[in-house]
CSV table of C-alpha atoms in Angstrom, one decimal:
chain,number,residue,atom,x,y,z
U,1,PHE,CA,53.8,65.9,77.6
U,2,GLY,CA,52.0,65.4,74.5
U,3,SER,CA,52.6,62.3,72.7
U,4,ARG,CA,54.3,64.1,70.2
U,5,ALA,CA,57.1,65.0,72.6
U,6,ILE,CA,57.5,62.1,74.2
U,7,ARG,CA,59.9,59.5,72.3
U,8,ARG,CA,58.7,56.0,72.5
U,9,SER,CA,61.7,55.1,74.7
U,10,SER,CA,60.4,57.6,77.5
U,11,PHE,CA,57.5,55.4,78.1
U,12,GLY,CA,59.7,52.5,79.0
U,13,GLU,CA,61.8,54.2,80.7
U,14,PHE,CA,58.9,55.5,82.7
U,15,PHE,CA,57.1,52.1,83.4
U,16,SER,CA,60.6,50.4,84.3
U,17,SER,CA,61.0,53.1,87.0
U,18,PRO,CA,60.3,52.2,90.5
U,19,PRO,CA,57.1,53.0,92.0
U,20,SER,CA,58.6,55.7,94.1
U,21,PHE,CA,59.0,57.5,90.6
U,22,HIS,CA,55.6,57.2,90.0
U,23,ARG,CA,54.4,58.6,93.3
U,24,LEU,CA,56.7,61.3,92.5
U,25,VAL,CA,54.9,61.9,89.1
U,26,CYS,CA,51.3,62.1,91.1
U,27,LYS,CA,52.5,64.5,93.8
U,28,MET,CA,53.1,66.8,90.6
U,29,GLY,CA,49.1,66.5,90.1
U,30,TYR,CA,48.8,64.1,87.6
U,31,ALA,CA,47.0,60.9,87.8
U,32,GLY,CA,48.8,58.7,85.6
U,33,TYR,CA,49.8,58.4,81.9
U,34,ALA,CA,49.0,55.9,78.9
U,35,PRO,CA,51.2,55.2,76.0
U,36,GLY,CA,49.9,57.8,73.2
U,37,ASN,CA,47.9,59.7,75.4
U,38,ARG,CA,47.8,62.9,76.8
U,39,VAL,CA,47.6,63.4,80.9
U,40,ALA,CA,44.6,61.2,81.9
U,41,GLU,CA,43.3,63.5,84.4
U,42,ALA,CA,44.4,66.2,87.2
U,43,LEU,CA,44.4,65.1,90.9
U,44,THR,CA,42.5,67.0,93.3
U,45,PRO,CA,44.3,68.8,96.2
U,46,LEU,CA,43.1,66.0,98.2
U,47,GLN,CA,44.0,63.4,96.0
U,48,GLN,CA,47.4,64.7,96.1
U,49,ALA,CA,47.8,64.8,99.8
U,50,LEU,CA,46.2,61.4,100.1
U,51,ARG,CA,48.6,59.9,97.7
U,52,SER,CA,51.9,61.7,99.5
U,53,LEU,CA,51.7,59.6,102.3
U,54,PRO,CA,54.5,57.3,102.9
U,55,LEU,CA,53.7,53.7,101.6
U,56,GLU,CA,54.6,51.9,104.8
U,57,LYS,CA,52.1,54.0,106.5
U,58,ALA,CA,49.2,54.8,104.1
U,59,GLN,CA,47.0,52.2,104.9
U,60,GLU,CA,47.0,52.7,108.7
U,61,ILE,CA,46.7,56.3,108.2
U,62,LEU,CA,43.8,56.1,105.6
U,63,GLU,CA,41.8,53.9,108.1
U,64,LEU,CA,42.1,56.8,110.7
U,65,LEU,CA,40.7,59.3,108.1
U,66,GLU,CA,38.3,57.1,107.2
U,67,LYS,CA,37.2,56.5,110.9
U,68,VAL,CA,37.3,60.2,111.4
U,69,THR,CA,35.2,61.1,108.0
U,70,ARG,CA,32.6,58.1,108.5
U,71,ASN,CA,31.9,59.8,112.2
U,72,VAL,CA,31.2,63.1,110.9
U,73,VAL,CA,29.2,62.0,107.7
U,74,ARG,CA,26.9,59.7,110.3
U,75,ASN,CA,26.9,62.4,113.3
U,76,PRO,CA,27.1,65.8,111.2
U,77,GLY,CA,25.8,67.7,114.4
U,78,GLU,CA,27.8,66.0,117.0
U,79,GLU,CA,30.5,68.5,118.0
U,80,LYS,CA,32.7,65.8,119.7
U,81,PHE,CA,33.1,64.2,115.9
U,82,ARG,CA,34.0,67.8,114.6
U,83,SER,CA,37.1,68.3,116.6
U,84,LEU,CA,40.5,66.6,117.0
U,85,LYS,CA,43.3,67.2,119.4
U,86,LEU,CA,46.5,66.9,117.5
U,87,THR,CA,48.3,66.0,120.6
U,88,ASN,CA,46.1,62.8,120.8
U,89,ARG,CA,48.6,60.0,121.0
U,90,LYS,CA,47.3,58.4,117.9
U,91,ILE,CA,46.7,61.5,115.9
U,92,ALA,CA,50.4,62.9,116.8
U,93,ALA,CA,51.9,59.4,115.7
U,94,SER,CA,50.2,59.4,112.6
U,95,VAL,CA,51.0,63.5,111.6
U,96,ALA,CA,54.7,62.8,112.8
U,97,ASP,CA,54.8,59.8,110.3
U,98,ALA,CA,52.8,61.6,107.3
U,99,PRO,CA,52.3,65.8,107.8
U,100,SER,CA,50.4,65.4,104.7
U,101,MET,CA,47.9,63.7,106.4
U,102,VAL,CA,47.4,67.3,108.1
U,103,ASP,CA,47.0,68.9,104.2
U,104,ALA,CA,44.6,66.1,103.5
U,105,LEU,CA,42.5,66.9,106.5
U,106,LYS,CA,42.6,70.7,105.5
U,107,ASP,CA,41.9,69.9,102.3
U,108,MET,CA,38.3,68.6,103.5
U,109,GLY,CA,37.3,71.5,105.5
U,110,TRP,CA,39.2,71.3,108.9
U,111,VAL,CA,40.6,74.5,110.4
U,112,GLN,CA,43.8,74.4,112.6
U,113,GLU,CA,43.3,76.3,115.7
U,114,GLY,CA,46.3,75.7,117.8
U,115,GLU,CA,46.6,72.1,119.0
U,116,MET,CA,43.3,71.3,117.6
U,117,LEU,CA,41.4,70.8,114.1
U,118,VAL,CA,38.0,71.9,113.9
U,119,LEU,CA,35.4,71.4,111.3
U,120,PRO,CA,33.4,74.5,110.7
U,121,PRO,CA,29.4,73.9,111.2
U,122,SER,CA,29.4,75.3,107.5
U,123,VAL,CA,31.3,72.3,106.2
U,124,ARG,CA,29.5,69.2,105.5
U,125,LEU,CA,31.4,65.9,104.5
U,126,ALA,CA,29.5,63.6,101.9
U,127,HIS,CA,30.3,59.9,101.8
U,128,GLU,CA,30.2,59.8,98.2
U,129,VAL,CA,33.1,62.5,98.1
U,130,HIS,CA,35.0,62.2,101.1
U,131,VAL,CA,34.8,58.5,102.3
U,132,VAL,CA,34.6,57.1,98.8
U,133,GLY,CA,38.0,59.5,98.0
U,134,LEU,CA,39.5,57.5,101.2
U,135,ILE,CA,38.6,54.2,99.9
U,136,ASP,CA,39.4,55.1,96.3
U,137,ALA,CA,43.3,56.2,97.8
U,138,LYS,CA,43.4,52.8,99.7
U,139,ASP,CA,42.8,51.1,96.7
U,140,TRP,CA,45.7,53.1,95.2
U,141,TRP,CA,48.2,52.5,97.9
U,142,LYS,CA,47.1,48.9,97.7
U,143,LYS,CA,48.2,48.6,94.1
U,144,GLU,CA,51.4,50.9,94.8
U,145,ALA,CA,52.3,48.0,97.6
U,146,GLU,CA,52.1,45.2,95.0
U,147,ASN,CA,54.0,47.2,92.5
U,148,GLU,CA,56.7,48.0,94.8
U,149,LYS,CA,56.8,44.4,95.8
U,150,ARG,CA,56.9,43.4,92.5
U,151,TRP,CA,59.8,46.0,91.3
U,152,GLN,CA,61.8,44.9,94.5
U,153,THR,CA,61.5,41.1,93.4
U,154,ARG,CA,62.5,42.2,90.0
U,155,ALA,CA,65.6,44.1,91.0
U,156,GLY,CA,66.5,41.2,93.1
U,157,LYS,CA,66.5,38.8,90.4
U,158,LEU,CA,68.8,41.2,88.4
U,159,ASP,CA,71.0,41.5,91.2
U,160,ASP,CA,71.2,37.9,91.5
U,161,GLU,CA,71.9,37.5,87.7
U,162,GLN,CA,74.7,40.0,88.0
U,163,LYS,CA,76.3,38.1,91.0
U,164,GLU,CA,76.0,34.8,88.7
U,165,ILE,CA,78.1,36.9,85.9
U,166,ILE,CA,80.6,37.9,88.2
U,167,GLN,CA,80.8,34.7,89.7
U,168,LYS,CA,81.5,33.0,86.4
U,169,MET,CA,83.9,35.6,85.3
U,170,GLU,CA,86.1,35.2,88.5
U,171,LEU,CA,85.8,31.4,87.8
U,172,ASP,CA,87.1,31.8,84.2
U,173,ARG,CA,90.4,34.0,85.5
U,174,LYS,CA,91.3,31.6,88.2
U,175,GLU,CA,90.7,28.3,85.6
U,176,LYS,CA,93.0,30.5,83.4
U,177,GLU,CA,95.5,31.2,85.9
U,178,ALA,CA,95.9,27.6,87.0
U,179,GLU,CA,96.7,26.6,83.6
U,180,GLY,CA,99.3,29.0,83.2
U,181,PRO,CA,100.5,31.5,80.6
U,182,VAL,CA,99.9,30.2,76.9
U,183,LEU,CA,103.1,30.4,74.6
U,184,HIS,CA,102.9,31.2,71.1
U,185,GLY,CA,106.6,30.4,70.1
U,186,SER,CA,107.7,28.2,67.5
U,187,VAL,CA,107.7,25.0,69.1
U,188,ALA,CA,107.8,21.7,67.3
U,189,LYS,CA,104.8,19.3,68.0
U,190,ARG,CA,104.8,15.7,67.1
U,191,LEU,CA,101.8,14.6,65.5
U,192,ARG,CA,100.2,11.0,65.2
U,193,ASP,CA,102.0,9.9,62.2
U,194,GLY,CA,105.0,11.5,60.9
U,195,SER,CA,104.2,10.4,57.2
U,196,ASN,CA,101.9,13.2,56.6
U,197,ILE,CA,104.1,16.0,57.6
U,198,MET,CA,105.5,18.3,54.9
U,199,ARG,CA,109.2,19.2,55.7
U,200,ALA,CA,111.4,22.1,54.1
U,201,GLY,CA,113.3,19.5,52.3
U,202,ASP,CA,110.0,18.7,50.6
U,203,VAL,CA,109.6,21.9,49.0
U,204,GLY,CA,113.4,21.9,48.0
U,205,ILE,CA,114.2,24.1,50.9
U,206,GLY,CA,117.8,23.7,52.3
U,207,LYS,CA,118.9,21.8,49.1
U,208,SER,CA,121.6,23.1,46.7
U,209,SER,CA,121.1,23.8,43.3
U,210,GLY,CA,123.6,21.3,42.2
U,211,GLY,CA,121.4,18.1,43.4
U,212,GLY,CA,124.5,16.9,45.9
């Protein structure tokens, strides 16, 4: 994806694409692009998992993950904060909406044991890494939601313009049908003043050579 390999138009196609296409690129492991530059930065597995959430549920799931992570960071020795029941109603609903939530937890160090997720004693979650990472993901998804809204608005305007063009074309067609067919045969028309009309006889057509 070097700058030499990508035509200028490719960037236009990329940035004019819907946000869902951008999220697909992020799932491939790239943080973003800038015209004329190489890949800005590679995403970590945790970032990839957090950016694979469904847009409509992302903020809700990230809030839950942040709460779980903050509890562990503030109380690293509390066992009750180091285990999660996948059968818990709220957690089960979140996992059903976004299976990648479990991937995100595993990338933080959680281990699945049957219907439980457990954080081993050897794993230490850090505020500056894990909590901040979740906050960054929330900011990223907020921008994605704004981009999605702008794109939907722009797409709606395009649809309205297309509808208006079609309506005008249909109106023109009906007006032409109402006028009836246009005849292009040789039809004599009377003009304002016959004195300015040149007749065939004026140029000698139809007159005999004998002058009679």
